[in-house]
């Protein structure tokens, strides 16, 4: 929903679903939607709920958009319950994705943070190394989306797999994992999360604290890079307004 | 029938095409000094409501006038500015600044934010302070959380308000199912969305009976039928809030739906049904049309 580049909103039919451990892969017809840049997200109508839910694009086969969803609450459970024949409104792509212009990419994810990695790996091309951490063997079933990945299950942590010279880390996962990566590899590109009502800068509900000020994660992120400093002057706190 | 956004539910600078699809754009509430807003989490959803605790995050009137205002007037949409504060002096100060800005078509006084401490003065006193500071049209935005909203409407009319905006959110609390702690960082927040509809309708109905002022109706509007109801209860314009989060294209859809709702009842414009619900019972001729 950036100036001059409005996001599309379309009613997309459900093509099918697949179970990946506790997660559901929701496959939608692509319609006229663009898949966008890996790390960007879409707002998915959650049947029966007032607000849509933000989801990263997981896979973008021709004619399709697929999302990997962890059923943690009413909205995500409603999305996981969709069946062929259903259709939902989808808005996107939204926000700022990963910068793909990196020399030595290393993809790192924890739990449902795996969601944006398959599309990210595809867009980076070639053999990109991937490190994945999961809470249990059942959760680790999602690793079949990235068959060549190195996988650990708790109590081992994915950050233990990080080499001394990790290269260009692109990561998504729970906050403690992202905080740890920021320490270990300060130049990492990290995809953050916050509850979102609109996904396009309208509600100020999704703020995160950056340099002692609250910025909207949906327009400023969700992927944040090292040295992203804020212009705290009013209205200019979002790169989106100048893009 | 004019269609606006509800204050705090759209940023015309990040979504200019949505602002242009409305008859007027209403800003998020602007206060005298900058406000960081409340800590996150700021939003939660229950089965029936959206809860928010944004806390009037805004750059303050000086930075707003310098940075946001010039970019907002360039958008070519009628501009309303929502004003907030903590005293009659605050409201007067912001209104005085806005009075000089040609591109500001109207001012909405947010007399009722559930997420910040209330000013010690009454809505009428805040309105009177603003009235003394500006000649621009002043809309008083009232809270539905009151025992007699018609009384409040009469009081702000007497204090110089040119119109009413009805309604703001109700105060609500949601708990995390596991920890049983509040889901919003500061506890309770403002409740909005579809469940607010009958409450908003009752407020518009009561105020339309009590005063002659134009009324911007809002609260849970999600379809043309909801807008139709508000107009029938006496609203002269309708504002969209929470629905914009789910559907940024809602303005065009709701406008089209309202037109077909009117046509289906044999009317060609919203003016023909305005206040029809203020009559005592449904007249036979109206229901058979
Ligand atoms: C940019 C972005 C991309 C995302 N991508 C994916 C994805 O690909 N797959 C996926 O399964 N999930 C993803 N999420 C998280 C997902 O949006 C939330 O899990 C979902 O909104 C929760 O909705 P619910 O109704 O199921 O739970 P709710 O009932 O709304 O909440 C249940 C619990 O989760 C917390 N919560 C709510 N929303 C979020 C959130 N956004 N982040 C963290 N905690 C939250 C609540 O505070 C509450 O404690 C993403 C979030 C963002 C911001
Ligand atoms: C996230 C959010 C932020 C809001 N911010 C403001 C605000 O800054 N000023 C104001 O007067 N009302 C604010 N409101 C209230 C709305 O303008 C509106 O009165 C209310 O949400 C009812 O309409 P709805 O049910 O259509 O959302 C806000 C509401 C929401 C949901
Ligand atoms: S989710 Fe609404 S402003 Fe970010």
Coordinates of C-alpha atoms and ligand atoms in Angstrom, one line a residue:
Chain A
X1 CA 0.0 0.0 0.0
X2 CA 2.9 2.3 -0.7
X3 CA 2.5 5.5 -2.5
X4 CA 2.5 4.8 -6.3
X5 CA 2.6 1.1 -5.7
X6 CA -0.8 0.1 -4.3
X7 CA -1.1 -3.4 -3.0
X8 CA -3.8 -5.5 -4.5
X9 CA -6.7 -7.1 -2.7
X10 CA -8.4 -10.0 -4.3
X11 CA -10.7 -12.9 -3.4
X12 CA -8.5 -16.0 -3.9
X13 CA -9.8 -19.6 -4.1
X14 CA -8.3 -22.3 -1.9
X15 CA -6.5 -24.9 -4.1
X16 CA -5.7 -27.2 -1.3
X17 CA -4.0 -27.7 2.1
X18 CA -1.2 -30.0 3.3
X19 CA -0.2 -30.9 6.9
X20 CA 3.4 -30.3 7.9
X21 CA 3.5 -31.5 11.5
X22 CA 1.4 -29.0 13.5
X23 CA 1.5 -26.5 10.6
X24 CA -0.8 -26.2 7.6
X25 CA 0.4 -25.3 4.2
X26 CA -2.5 -23.3 2.7
X27 CA -2.4 -23.1 -1.1
X28 CA -4.3 -20.3 -2.8
X29 CA -5.0 -19.5 -6.5
X30 CA -2.7 -16.6 -7.3
X31 CA -5.3 -14.6 -9.3
X32 CA -3.7 -11.3 -10.3
X33 CA -1.6 -10.9 -7.2
X34 CA 2.2 -10.4 -7.3
X35 CA 4.2 -12.7 -5.0
X36 CA 6.5 -9.7 -4.1
X37 CA 9.9 -9.9 -2.5
X38 CA 10.7 -12.7 0.0
X39 CA 10.0 -11.4 3.6
X40 CA 7.1 -9.2 2.4
X41 CA 3.8 -10.4 3.8
X42 CA 0.1 -10.6 3.0
X43 CA -3.0 -9.9 5.1
X44 CA -5.3 -13.0 4.9
X45 CA -9.0 -12.7 5.7
X46 CA -9.6 -15.1 8.6
X47 CA -13.1 -16.4 8.3
X48 CA -15.4 -15.3 11.1
X49 CA -12.8 -12.9 12.5
X50 CA -13.0 -9.0 12.4
X51 CA -9.4 -8.5 11.4
X52 CA -7.2 -10.2 8.8
X53 CA -3.9 -11.9 9.8
X54 CA -0.4 -11.2 8.5
X55 CA 1.4 -14.1 6.8
X56 CA 4.7 -14.4 5.0
X57 CA 4.6 -15.9 1.5
X58 CA 6.1 -19.4 1.8
X59 CA 6.0 -20.7 -1.8
X60 CA 5.1 -19.1 -5.1
X61 CA 4.6 -21.9 -7.7
X62 CA 3.1 -20.7 -11.0
X63 CA -0.5 -19.6 -10.5
X64 CA -0.3 -20.1 -6.8
X65 CA 0.5 -18.4 -3.5
X66 CA 1.1 -20.7 -0.5
X67 CA 1.3 -19.9 3.2
X68 CA 2.6 -22.0 6.1
X69 CA 0.4 -21.4 9.1
X70 CA 0.8 -22.2 12.8
X71 CA -2.6 -22.5 14.5
X72 CA -2.0 -20.6 17.7
X73 CA -5.3 -18.8 18.1
X74 CA -8.7 -18.3 16.7
X75 CA -7.6 -16.5 13.5
X76 CA -4.9 -18.9 12.5
X77 CA -7.1 -21.9 13.4
X78 CA -9.8 -20.5 11.0
X79 CA -7.2 -20.2 8.3
X80 CA -5.9 -23.8 8.8
X81 CA -9.6 -25.0 8.6
X82 CA -10.0 -23.7 5.0
X83 CA -10.8 -26.3 2.4
X84 CA -11.0 -26.4 -1.5
X85 CA -14.1 -24.6 -2.5
X86 CA -13.5 -21.8 0.1
X87 CA -12.2 -18.4 -0.9
X88 CA -10.6 -15.6 1.2
X89 CA -9.7 -12.0 0.5
X90 CA -5.9 -11.4 0.4
X91 CA -4.1 -8.0 0.5
X92 CA -0.5 -7.6 -0.5
X93 CA 2.4 -7.9 -1.0
X94 CA 3.1 -5.5 2.0
X95 CA 6.1 -4.1 3.8
X96 CA 9.8 -4.4 3.1
X97 CA 11.3 -7.8 2.4
X98 CA 14.8 -9.1 2.4
X99 CA 17.6 -7.5 0.4
X100 CA 18.6 -10.3 -1.9
X101 CA 21.8 -8.6 -3.1
X102 CA 24.1 -10.5 -0.7
X103 CA 27.3 -12.4 -1.3
X104 CA 27.2 -15.3 1.1
X105 CA 23.6 -15.9 2.2
X106 CA 22.9 -18.1 5.2
X107 CA 19.2 -18.7 6.0
X108 CA 18.3 -19.2 9.6
X109 CA 14.8 -19.9 11.1
X110 CA 13.2 -21.1 14.3
X111 CA 9.8 -22.8 14.4
X112 CA 7.2 -21.2 12.2
X113 CA 9.9 -18.7 11.2
X114 CA 10.6 -21.3 8.5
X115 CA 7.6 -19.9 6.6
X116 CA 9.3 -17.3 4.4
X117 CA 12.5 -19.4 3.8
X118 CA 11.4 -21.7 0.9
X119 CA 10.5 -18.7 -1.3
X120 CA 13.5 -16.8 -0.1
X121 CA 15.8 -19.8 -1.0
X122 CA 14.2 -20.1 -4.4
X123 CA 14.7 -16.4 -5.2
X124 CA 18.3 -16.5 -4.1
X125 CA 18.9 -19.4 -6.4
X126 CA 21.5 -22.1 -6.2
X127 CA 22.5 -24.0 -3.1
X128 CA 21.8 -21.7 -0.2
X129 CA 22.8 -23.1 3.2
X130 CA 19.8 -23.3 5.6
X131 CA 19.8 -23.8 9.4
X132 CA 16.5 -24.7 11.1
X133 CA 15.6 -25.1 14.8
X134 CA 12.3 -26.7 16.1
X135 CA 10.6 -27.3 19.4
X136 CA 10.0 -31.0 18.7
X137 CA 10.3 -33.7 16.1
X138 CA 6.7 -33.2 15.1
X139 CA 7.4 -29.5 14.4
X140 CA 10.5 -30.5 12.5
X141 CA 8.3 -32.2 9.9
X142 CA 8.1 -28.7 8.3
X143 CA 11.8 -29.1 7.4
X144 CA 10.7 -31.1 4.4
X145 CA 10.0 -27.8 2.7
X146 CA 13.8 -27.4 2.7
X147 CA 15.2 -30.9 2.3
X148 CA 18.9 -29.8 2.3
X149 CA 18.7 -27.9 5.6
X150 CA 20.6 -28.6 8.7
X151 CA 18.0 -29.2 11.5
X152 CA 18.2 -29.2 15.3
X153 CA 15.5 -29.9 17.8
X154 CA 15.3 -28.5 21.3
X155 CA 17.1 -28.6 23.7
X156 CA 19.6 -27.8 21.0
X157 CA 19.3 -24.3 19.6
X158 CA 19.7 -23.3 15.9
X159 CA 22.1 -20.5 16.9
X160 CA 24.5 -23.3 18.1
X161 CA 24.9 -24.3 14.4
X162 CA 26.0 -20.8 13.4
X163 CA 29.6 -20.9 12.0
X164 CA 32.2 -18.4 13.3
X165 CA 32.1 -16.5 10.1
X166 CA 28.4 -16.7 9.3
X167 CA 28.4 -14.5 6.2
X168 CA 25.1 -12.7 5.3
X169 CA 22.4 -14.0 7.7
X170 CA 18.8 -13.7 6.6
X171 CA 16.6 -14.9 9.5
X172 CA 13.0 -15.3 10.8
X173 CA 11.9 -16.8 14.1
X174 CA 11.0 -16.1 17.7
X175 CA 12.2 -12.9 19.3
X176 CA 14.9 -14.6 21.6
X177 CA 16.4 -16.2 18.5
X178 CA 16.5 -12.9 16.6
X179 CA 18.0 -11.1 19.6
X180 CA 20.7 -13.8 19.8
X181 CA 21.5 -13.5 16.1
X182 CA 21.8 -9.7 16.4
X183 CA 24.5 -10.3 19.0
X184 CA 26.3 -13.1 17.0
X185 CA 25.9 -11.6 13.5
X186 CA 25.2 -7.9 13.8
X187 CA 24.8 -7.5 10.0
X188 CA 21.9 -10.0 9.9
X189 CA 18.6 -9.2 8.1
X190 CA 15.9 -10.1 10.6
X191 CA 12.2 -10.5 10.0
X192 CA 10.3 -9.4 13.1
X193 CA 6.7 -9.9 14.2
X194 CA 4.0 -7.8 15.9
X195 CA 0.3 -8.1 16.1
X196 CA -1.1 -6.3 13.1
X197 CA -4.6 -5.0 12.4
X198 CA -4.2 -3.5 8.9
X199 CA -0.7 -4.2 7.6
X200 CA -0.6 -1.0 5.6
X201 CA 0.2 1.8 8.1
X202 CA -3.4 2.7 9.0
X203 CA -3.8 1.7 12.7
X204 CA -0.4 2.3 14.5
X205 CA -1.1 -1.0 16.3
X206 CA 2.1 -2.8 15.2
X207 CA 4.7 -0.5 16.6
X208 CA 8.1 -1.7 17.7
X209 CA 10.6 0.4 19.7
X210 CA 13.6 1.4 17.6
X211 CA 16.1 4.0 18.7
X212 CA 13.7 4.9 21.5
X213 CA 10.8 5.7 19.3
X214 CA 7.8 3.6 18.1
X215 CA 7.8 2.8 14.4
X216 CA 5.2 0.9 12.5
X217 CA 6.6 -2.5 11.8
X218 CA 4.2 -3.1 8.8
X219 CA 5.6 -0.2 6.8
X220 CA 9.1 0.1 8.2
X221 CA 9.7 -3.6 8.4
X222 CA 9.0 -6.4 8.9
X223 CA 12.6 -7.1 7.8
X224 CA 15.1 -4.9 9.6
X225 CA 18.7 -4.5 8.8
X226 CA 21.8 -3.4 10.8
X227 CA 22.1 0.3 11.1
X228 CA 18.6 1.1 10.2
X229 CA 18.3 4.4 11.9
X230 CA 15.3 6.5 12.3
X231 CA 14.5 9.9 11.0
X232 CA 12.3 10.8 14.0
X233 CA 10.8 13.8 12.2
X234 CA 7.0 13.5 12.0
X235 CA 5.7 11.3 9.2
X236 CA 9.1 10.6 7.8
X237 CA 9.7 7.8 10.3
X238 CA 8.8 5.2 7.6
X239 CA 10.8 4.5 4.5
X240 CA 7.5 3.5 2.9
X241 CA 6.4 7.1 2.5
X242 CA 9.4 7.9 0.3
X243 CA 9.4 4.7 -1.7
Chain B
X1 CA -24.0 11.2 1.4
X2 CA -20.4 12.1 2.5
X3 CA -18.2 9.1 3.5
X4 CA -15.2 9.8 5.7
X5 CA -12.7 7.7 7.6
X6 CA -12.9 7.5 11.4
X7 CA -10.0 9.3 13.1
X8 CA -7.0 7.0 13.8
X9 CA -8.2 4.4 11.2
X10 CA -6.3 5.6 8.1
X11 CA -3.0 7.4 7.3
X12 CA -3.5 9.3 4.1
X13 CA 0.3 9.5 3.7
X14 CA 0.9 5.7 3.6
X15 CA -2.4 5.0 1.7
X16 CA -3.2 8.0 -0.4
X17 CA -5.4 6.1 -2.8
X18 CA -7.7 5.1 0.1
X19 CA -7.9 8.7 1.3
X20 CA -8.9 9.8 -2.2
X21 CA -11.7 7.2 -2.3
X22 CA -13.4 9.2 0.6
X23 CA -15.2 12.5 0.5
X24 CA -13.0 13.8 3.3
X25 CA -9.9 12.5 5.2
X26 CA -9.8 12.9 9.0
X27 CA -6.4 12.8 10.6
X28 CA -5.4 10.8 13.6
X29 CA -5.8 13.0 16.7
X30 CA -3.2 15.8 17.0
X31 CA -2.2 17.1 20.4
X32 CA -0.2 20.2 21.4
X33 CA 3.0 18.3 22.1
X34 CA 4.4 15.1 20.4
X35 CA 3.2 11.8 21.9
X36 CA 5.1 8.5 21.7
X37 CA 1.8 6.6 22.3
X38 CA 1.3 3.6 24.5
X39 CA 3.7 0.6 24.7
X40 CA 2.9 -2.5 22.6
X41 CA 1.0 -4.8 22.4
X42 CA -1.6 -2.2 21.4
X43 CA -4.2 -4.3 19.6
X44 CA -6.1 -7.5 20.3
X45 CA -9.2 -9.1 18.9
X46 CA -11.9 -10.8 20.8
X47 CA -14.8 -12.8 19.2
X48 CA -16.9 -9.6 18.9
X49 CA -14.6 -6.6 19.2
X50 CA -11.3 -5.1 18.2
X51 CA -9.5 -3.6 21.2
X52 CA -6.9 -0.8 20.7
X53 CA -4.6 1.1 23.0
X54 CA -2.7 3.4 20.6
X55 CA -2.5 6.3 23.1
X56 CA -2.8 9.1 20.5
X57 CA 0.7 8.6 19.0
X58 CA 1.3 11.8 17.0
X59 CA 4.0 14.3 16.2
X60 CA 2.4 17.3 18.0
X61 CA 0.8 20.3 16.3
X62 CA 4.1 22.1 15.4
X63 CA 5.7 19.1 13.5
X64 CA 2.3 18.2 12.1
X65 CA 1.8 21.6 10.6
X66 CA 5.3 21.7 9.2
X67 CA 5.7 18.1 7.9
X68 CA 2.4 16.4 7.5
X69 CA 0.0 19.3 6.6
X70 CA 1.8 20.3 3.3
X71 CA 1.8 16.7 2.1
X72 CA -1.8 16.2 3.1
X73 CA -3.1 19.3 1.2
X74 CA -1.3 17.9 -1.9
X75 CA -3.5 14.8 -1.8
X76 CA -6.4 16.8 -3.1
X77 CA -8.9 15.3 -0.6
X78 CA -10.9 17.4 1.8
X79 CA -9.0 17.6 5.1
X80 CA -10.4 17.4 8.6
X81 CA -8.1 17.5 11.6
X82 CA -8.9 15.6 14.8
X83 CA -7.7 17.6 17.9
X84 CA -7.0 16.2 21.3
X85 CA -5.5 17.5 24.6
X86 CA -5.6 17.5 28.3
X87 CA -7.3 20.8 29.0
X88 CA -9.4 23.5 27.4
X89 CA -6.2 25.4 26.9
X90 CA -4.7 22.5 24.9
X91 CA -7.7 22.3 22.6
X92 CA -7.7 26.1 22.1
X93 CA -4.0 26.1 21.3
X94 CA -4.2 23.5 18.6
X95 CA -7.4 25.0 17.1
X96 CA -5.7 28.4 17.0
X97 CA -2.8 26.9 14.9
X98 CA -5.2 25.2 12.6
X99 CA -7.3 28.3 12.1
X100 CA -4.4 29.8 10.0
X101 CA -4.2 26.7 7.7
X102 CA -6.3 27.3 4.6
X103 CA -6.3 23.6 3.7
X104 CA -8.1 22.5 6.9
X105 CA -11.8 22.2 6.0
X106 CA -13.0 21.2 9.5
X107 CA -11.9 20.3 13.0
X108 CA -13.1 17.3 15.0
X109 CA -12.6 17.6 18.7
X110 CA -11.7 14.2 20.2
X111 CA -13.4 14.7 23.6
X112 CA -13.5 11.1 24.4
X113 CA -10.3 9.0 23.9
X114 CA -10.5 6.0 26.2
X115 CA -6.7 5.4 26.0
X116 CA -5.5 8.6 27.6
X117 CA -6.3 10.3 30.9
X118 CA -9.3 12.6 30.6
X119 CA -9.2 16.3 30.8
X120 CA -10.7 17.7 34.0
X121 CA -13.1 19.9 32.0
X122 CA -16.4 18.8 30.6
X123 CA -16.9 18.3 26.9
X124 CA -18.8 21.6 26.7
X125 CA -15.9 23.5 28.4
X126 CA -13.4 22.0 25.9
X127 CA -15.7 22.9 23.0
X128 CA -16.1 26.4 24.3
X129 CA -12.3 26.7 24.5
X130 CA -11.9 25.6 20.9
X131 CA -14.8 27.7 19.7
X132 CA -13.0 30.9 21.0
X133 CA -9.9 29.9 19.0
X134 CA -11.2 29.2 15.5
X135 CA -13.9 30.1 13.0
X136 CA -13.6 26.7 11.3
X137 CA -16.5 24.2 11.5
X138 CA -16.1 22.3 14.8
X139 CA -17.4 18.8 15.2
X140 CA -17.5 17.5 18.8
X141 CA -16.8 13.7 19.0
X142 CA -18.6 12.2 21.9
X143 CA -18.2 9.0 23.8
X144 CA -21.0 6.4 23.9
X145 CA -19.9 5.7 27.4
X146 CA -22.3 8.0 29.1
X147 CA -25.7 7.8 30.7
X148 CA -27.2 10.6 28.7
X149 CA -25.5 11.3 25.4
X150 CA -28.4 13.7 24.3
X151 CA -27.6 15.9 27.2
X152 CA -23.9 16.0 26.2
X153 CA -25.0 16.8 22.6
X154 CA -27.1 19.8 23.9
X155 CA -24.2 21.0 26.0
X156 CA -21.7 21.0 23.1
X157 CA -24.2 22.6 20.8
X158 CA -24.7 25.4 23.3
X159 CA -20.9 25.7 23.6
X160 CA -20.6 26.4 19.9
X161 CA -20.2 23.1 18.2
X162 CA -21.2 23.0 14.5
X163 CA -21.7 19.3 14.3
X164 CA -21.3 16.0 16.1
X165 CA -19.2 12.9 15.5
X166 CA -20.8 9.8 17.0
X167 CA -19.3 7.6 18.4
X168 CA -15.9 6.9 19.8
X169 CA -14.9 3.5 21.2
X170 CA -16.2 1.9 24.4
X171 CA -13.8 0.8 27.1
X172 CA -13.0 -2.9 27.1
X173 CA -10.5 -5.5 28.5
X174 CA -9.4 -8.8 27.1
X175 CA -7.3 -11.4 28.9
X176 CA -4.8 -13.9 27.5
X177 CA -6.3 -17.4 27.8
X178 CA -3.1 -18.9 29.2
X179 CA -1.7 -16.3 31.6
X180 CA -5.0 -14.6 32.4
X181 CA -3.2 -11.2 32.2
X182 CA -4.4 -8.3 30.0
X183 CA -3.5 -8.8 26.3
X184 CA -2.9 -5.1 25.8
X185 CA 0.2 -3.6 27.6
X186 CA -1.8 -1.0 29.5
X187 CA -4.7 -3.3 30.3
X188 CA -8.0 -1.9 29.0
X189 CA -8.4 -0.3 25.6
X190 CA -11.0 1.1 23.2
X191 CA -13.5 -1.4 21.8
X192 CA -14.6 -1.0 18.2
X193 CA -16.0 -3.0 15.3
X194 CA -19.4 -4.6 14.4
X195 CA -20.6 -5.0 18.0
X196 CA -20.5 -1.2 18.3
X197 CA -23.2 -0.8 15.6
X198 CA -26.4 -0.9 17.7
X199 CA -24.8 1.4 20.3
X200 CA -23.7 3.9 17.7
X201 CA -27.2 3.8 16.2
X202 CA -28.8 4.5 19.5
X203 CA -26.5 7.4 20.2
X204 CA -27.1 9.0 16.7
X205 CA -30.8 8.4 17.2
X206 CA -30.9 10.1 20.6
X207 CA -28.7 13.1 19.5
X208 CA -30.6 13.6 16.3
X209 CA -33.7 14.0 18.4
X210 CA -32.0 16.4 20.8
X211 CA -30.1 18.8 18.5
X212 CA -30.3 20.3 15.0
X213 CA -26.6 19.7 14.2
X214 CA -25.2 17.6 11.4
X215 CA -24.0 14.3 12.6
X216 CA -21.1 12.1 11.3
X217 CA -22.2 8.6 12.3
X218 CA -19.7 5.8 12.9
X219 CA -19.3 2.6 14.9
X220 CA -18.9 -0.8 13.3
X221 CA -20.0 0.2 9.8
X222 CA -18.9 -2.7 7.5
X223 CA -21.6 -2.6 4.7
X224 CA -24.0 -0.3 2.9
X225 CA -26.9 -1.4 5.1
X226 CA -25.0 -0.2 8.2
X227 CA -24.5 3.2 6.7
X228 CA -28.2 3.2 5.6
X229 CA -29.2 2.6 9.3
X230 CA -27.1 5.4 10.6
X231 CA -28.6 7.9 8.1
X232 CA -32.1 6.6 8.9
X233 CA -31.3 7.4 12.6
X234 CA -30.3 10.9 11.6
X235 CA -26.7 10.9 10.5
X236 CA -25.8 13.3 7.7
X237 CA -22.4 11.6 7.0
X238 CA -20.9 8.3 7.8
X239 CA -17.3 7.4 8.8
X240 CA -15.5 4.1 8.4
X241 CA -13.1 2.8 11.1
X242 CA -12.2 -0.8 11.9
X243 CA -13.5 -2.0 8.5
X244 CA -10.7 -0.1 6.8
X245 CA -8.2 -2.4 8.5
X246 CA -9.8 -5.5 6.9
X247 CA -10.7 -3.8 3.6
X248 CA -9.0 -0.7 2.3
X249 CA -11.3 -0.8 -0.7
X250 CA -14.4 -0.6 1.6
X251 CA -15.3 3.0 0.7
X252 CA -16.2 2.3 -2.9
X253 CA -17.9 -1.0 -2.0
X254 CA -20.0 0.6 0.8
X255 CA -21.0 3.5 -1.4
X256 CA -22.2 1.1 -4.1
X257 CA -24.1 -1.0 -1.5
X258 CA -25.7 2.0 0.0
X259 CA -27.0 3.1 -3.4
X260 CA -28.5 -0.3 -4.1
X261 CA -30.1 -0.4 -0.6
X262 CA -31.7 3.0 -1.3
X263 CA -32.8 1.9 -4.8
X264 CA -34.3 -1.3 -3.4
X265 CA -36.5 0.9 -1.2
X266 CA -37.5 3.3 -4.0
X267 CA -35.2 6.2 -3.0
X268 CA -32.8 8.0 -5.1
X269 CA -30.7 9.7 -2.4
X270 CA -29.8 9.3 1.2
X271 CA -31.4 12.7 2.0
X272 CA -34.8 11.1 1.4
X273 CA -34.4 8.6 4.3
X274 CA -32.5 10.8 6.7
X275 CA -34.0 10.7 10.2
X276 CA -36.8 8.4 9.1
X277 CA -36.2 6.3 12.2
X278 CA -37.0 9.3 14.4
X279 CA -40.7 8.8 13.8
X280 CA -42.3 6.8 16.5
X281 CA -43.2 3.5 14.7
X282 CA -42.6 2.2 11.2
X283 CA -45.2 4.0 9.0
X284 CA -47.0 1.6 6.7
X285 CA -46.3 3.6 3.6
X286 CA -42.5 3.6 4.3
X287 CA -42.3 -0.1 4.8
X288 CA -44.4 -0.9 1.7
X289 CA -42.2 1.3 -0.6
Ligands
LIG1 C1 4.9 -9.9 9.1 C2 4.3 -11.1 9.7 C3 4.4 -12.4 9.1 C4 3.9 -13.5 9.7 N1 4.0 -14.7 9.0 C5 3.5 -15.8 9.6 C6 3.5 -17.0 8.9 O1 4.0 -17.1 7.8 N2 2.9 -18.1 9.5 C7 2.3 -18.0 10.7 O2 1.8 -19.0 11.2 N3 2.3 -16.9 11.4 C8 2.8 -15.7 10.9 N4 2.8 -14.6 11.6 C9 2.2 -14.5 12.9 C10 0.6 -14.6 12.8 O3 0.2 -13.4 12.1 C11 0.0 -14.6 14.2 O4 0.3 -15.8 14.8 C12 -1.5 -14.5 14.1 O5 -1.9 -13.2 13.7 C13 -2.2 -14.8 15.4 O6 -3.6 -14.8 15.2 P1 -4.6 -15.7 16.0 O7 -6.0 -15.2 15.8 O8 -4.4 -17.1 15.6 O9 -4.1 -15.5 17.4 P2 -4.6 -14.4 18.5 O10 -5.8 -15.0 19.2 O11 -4.8 -13.1 17.8 O12 -3.4 -14.4 19.4 C14 -2.9 -15.5 20.1 C15 -1.6 -15.1 20.8 O13 -0.6 -14.7 19.8 C16 -0.2 -13.4 20.0 N5 -0.1 -12.7 18.7 C17 -1.1 -12.3 17.9 N6 -0.6 -11.8 16.8 C18 0.7 -12.0 16.8 C19 1.8 -11.7 16.0 N7 1.6 -11.1 14.8 N8 3.0 -12.0 16.3 C20 3.3 -12.6 17.5 N9 2.3 -12.9 18.4 C21 1.1 -12.6 18.1 C22 -1.3 -12.7 20.8 O14 -0.8 -11.7 21.6 C23 -1.8 -13.9 21.7 O15 -1.0 -14.1 22.8 C24 3.3 -13.4 11.0 C25 3.2 -12.2 11.6 C26 3.7 -11.1 11.0 C27 3.7 -9.8 11.7
LIG2 C1 -6.8 1.7 16.1 C2 -7.7 2.8 16.3 C3 -7.3 4.1 16.6 C4 -8.1 5.1 16.8 N1 -7.6 6.4 17.0 C5 -8.5 7.4 17.2 C6 -8.0 8.8 17.4 O1 -6.8 9.0 17.3 N2 -8.9 9.8 17.6 C7 -10.3 9.5 17.6 O2 -11.1 10.5 17.8 N3 -10.8 8.3 17.5 C8 -9.9 7.2 17.3 N4 -10.4 6.0 17.2 C9 -11.9 5.7 17.2 C10 -12.5 5.7 15.8 O3 -12.3 6.9 15.2 C11 -14.0 5.3 15.9 O4 -14.7 6.3 16.6 C12 -14.3 4.0 16.5 O5 -13.3 3.1 16.1 C13 -15.7 3.4 16.1 O6 -15.8 3.2 14.7 P1 -15.5 1.7 14.1 O7 -16.3 0.7 14.9 O8 -16.0 1.8 12.7 O9 -14.0 1.4 14.2 C14 -9.5 4.9 16.9 C15 -10.0 3.6 16.7 C16 -9.2 2.6 16.4 C17 -9.7 1.2 16.2
LIG3 S1 -0.6 -3.0 11.2 FE1 -1.7 -1.2 11.1 S2 -0.1 0.3 11.2 FE2 1.0 -1.6 11.1

